[in-house]
Coordinates of C-alpha atoms in Angstrom, one line a residue:
Q7 CA 0.0 -0.1 -0.1
V8 CA 1.4 3.4 -1.1
Q9 CA 1.6 6.0 1.6
L10 CA 2.7 9.5 1.7
V11 CA 2.9 11.3 5.0
E12 CA 3.8 14.9 5.3
S13 CA 5.0 16.8 8.4
G14 CA 6.5 20.1 9.4
G15 CA 3.7 22.5 8.9
G16 CA 2.8 25.1 11.3
S17 CA 2.0 28.6 12.1
V18 CA 4.6 31.4 11.5
Q19 CA 5.0 35.0 11.0
A20 CA 5.6 36.6 7.7
G21 CA 9.4 36.5 6.8
G22 CA 9.8 33.1 8.7
S23 CA 10.8 29.8 7.4
L24 CA 9.7 26.1 7.7
R25 CA 11.0 22.7 6.5
L26 CA 8.4 20.3 5.3
S27 CA 9.1 16.6 5.0
C28 CA 7.3 13.8 3.2
V29 CA 8.0 10.1 3.7
L30 CA 7.0 7.6 1.0
S31 CA 6.4 4.0 1.8
G32 CA 5.1 1.1 -0.4
R33 CA 7.0 2.1 -3.4
T34 CA 10.7 2.2 -4.5
F35 CA 11.3 5.7 -3.7
N36 CA 14.3 6.3 -6.0
R37 CA 12.2 5.2 -9.0
Y38 CA 9.9 8.2 -8.7
S39 CA 10.0 11.8 -9.2
M40 CA 8.4 13.8 -6.4
G41 CA 6.4 17.0 -6.2
W42 CA 4.9 19.5 -3.9
F43 CA 1.6 21.2 -4.4
R44 CA -0.5 23.5 -2.2
Q45 CA -4.1 24.4 -2.0
A46 CA -5.6 27.4 -0.2
P47 CA -9.4 27.6 0.6
G48 CA -11.4 28.2 -2.4
K49 CA -8.6 27.8 -4.8
E50 CA -7.3 25.1 -7.1
R51 CA -4.3 22.9 -6.2
E52 CA -1.2 24.9 -7.2
F53 CA 2.1 23.3 -8.3
V54 CA 4.9 24.3 -6.0
S55 CA 8.1 22.2 -6.8
G56 CA 9.3 19.0 -8.3
S57 CA 12.3 16.9 -8.2
N58 CA 13.4 14.0 -10.4
W59 CA 14.4 10.7 -9.1
S60 CA 17.9 11.7 -8.0
G61 CA 17.2 15.2 -7.0
G62 CA 19.6 16.4 -9.7
S63 CA 16.8 18.2 -11.6
T64 CA 14.4 20.3 -9.7
Y65 CA 11.9 23.0 -10.8
Y66 CA 9.6 25.5 -9.3
G67 CA 6.3 27.5 -9.6
D68 CA 6.8 31.0 -10.4
S69 CA 5.4 32.2 -7.2
V70 CA 7.9 30.4 -5.0
K71 CA 11.0 30.5 -7.2
G72 CA 14.0 31.8 -5.2
R73 CA 12.4 31.2 -1.9
F74 CA 11.5 27.5 -1.8
T75 CA 14.1 24.6 -2.1
I76 CA 13.2 21.0 -2.8
S77 CA 15.5 18.2 -2.0
R78 CA 15.4 14.5 -1.3
D79 CA 17.1 11.8 0.5
N80 CA 16.7 8.5 -1.2
A81 CA 18.1 6.5 1.7
K82 CA 15.3 7.8 3.9
S83 CA 12.6 7.8 1.2
T84 CA 12.0 11.4 2.1
V85 CA 11.4 14.6 0.1
Y86 CA 11.8 18.0 1.7
L87 CA 10.7 21.4 0.9
Q88 CA 12.6 24.4 2.6
I89 CA 10.4 27.3 2.5
T90 CA 11.7 30.8 3.3
R91 CA 10.7 34.5 3.3
L92 CA 7.0 33.4 3.8
T93 CA 4.1 35.7 3.2
P94 CA 0.5 35.4 4.0
A95 CA 0.0 34.4 0.4
D96 CA 1.8 31.2 1.1
T97 CA -0.9 30.1 3.6
A98 CA -2.2 26.7 2.3
F99 CA -2.3 23.0 2.8
Y100 CA 0.9 21.6 1.3
Y101 CA 0.7 18.2 -0.3
C102 CA 3.5 15.9 -1.6
S103 CA 3.0 13.5 -4.5
D104 CA 4.9 11.0 -6.7
T105 CA 4.9 10.6 -10.4
Q106 CA 6.8 8.4 -12.9
R107 CA 7.2 11.5 -15.2
A108 CA 10.4 13.4 -15.2
V109 CA 8.5 16.7 -15.2
A110 CA 4.9 17.0 -14.0
R111 CA 3.4 20.4 -13.2
T112 CA -0.2 19.5 -13.0
P113 CA -1.9 17.4 -10.4
E114 CA -3.4 14.9 -12.9
L115 CA 0.0 13.8 -13.8
H116 CA 0.8 12.7 -10.2
D117 CA -0.1 9.3 -8.9
S118 CA -0.3 9.2 -5.0
W119 CA -0.9 12.0 -2.6
G120 CA -0.4 12.6 1.1
Q121 CA -2.9 14.0 3.4
G122 CA -1.3 17.4 3.6
T123 CA 0.2 19.7 6.2
Q124 CA -1.1 23.1 7.1
V125 CA 1.1 26.2 6.7
T126 CA -0.3 29.5 8.1
V127 CA 1.6 32.7 7.7
S128 CA 0.4 35.7 9.7
S129 CA 1.4 39.3 8.9

């Protein structure tokens, strides 16, 4: 059974930082690209970042480029999202996902999803 479990969310003030983690079980982690998406109330799920199987190729959504960094530890079956210089616009549920595609910026191209972790940024 495939399972993705996110952690690391919380409430922070604008300008702060958080590190999100996501552990994948039930699949061979290093065979999958990983992604992060986010969804705010009343809005569609938005692509945040993606990483290929090795972590050697990463890509970002325009709204987070330069502030967020994705990385992965294949030995721990874990993908991370370091988020910095947070603003209230970053408030959302953050989800990790897996995909067999090298690049996948839309949710329908991803296979499995975690339950999400809430990030709340106050001004």
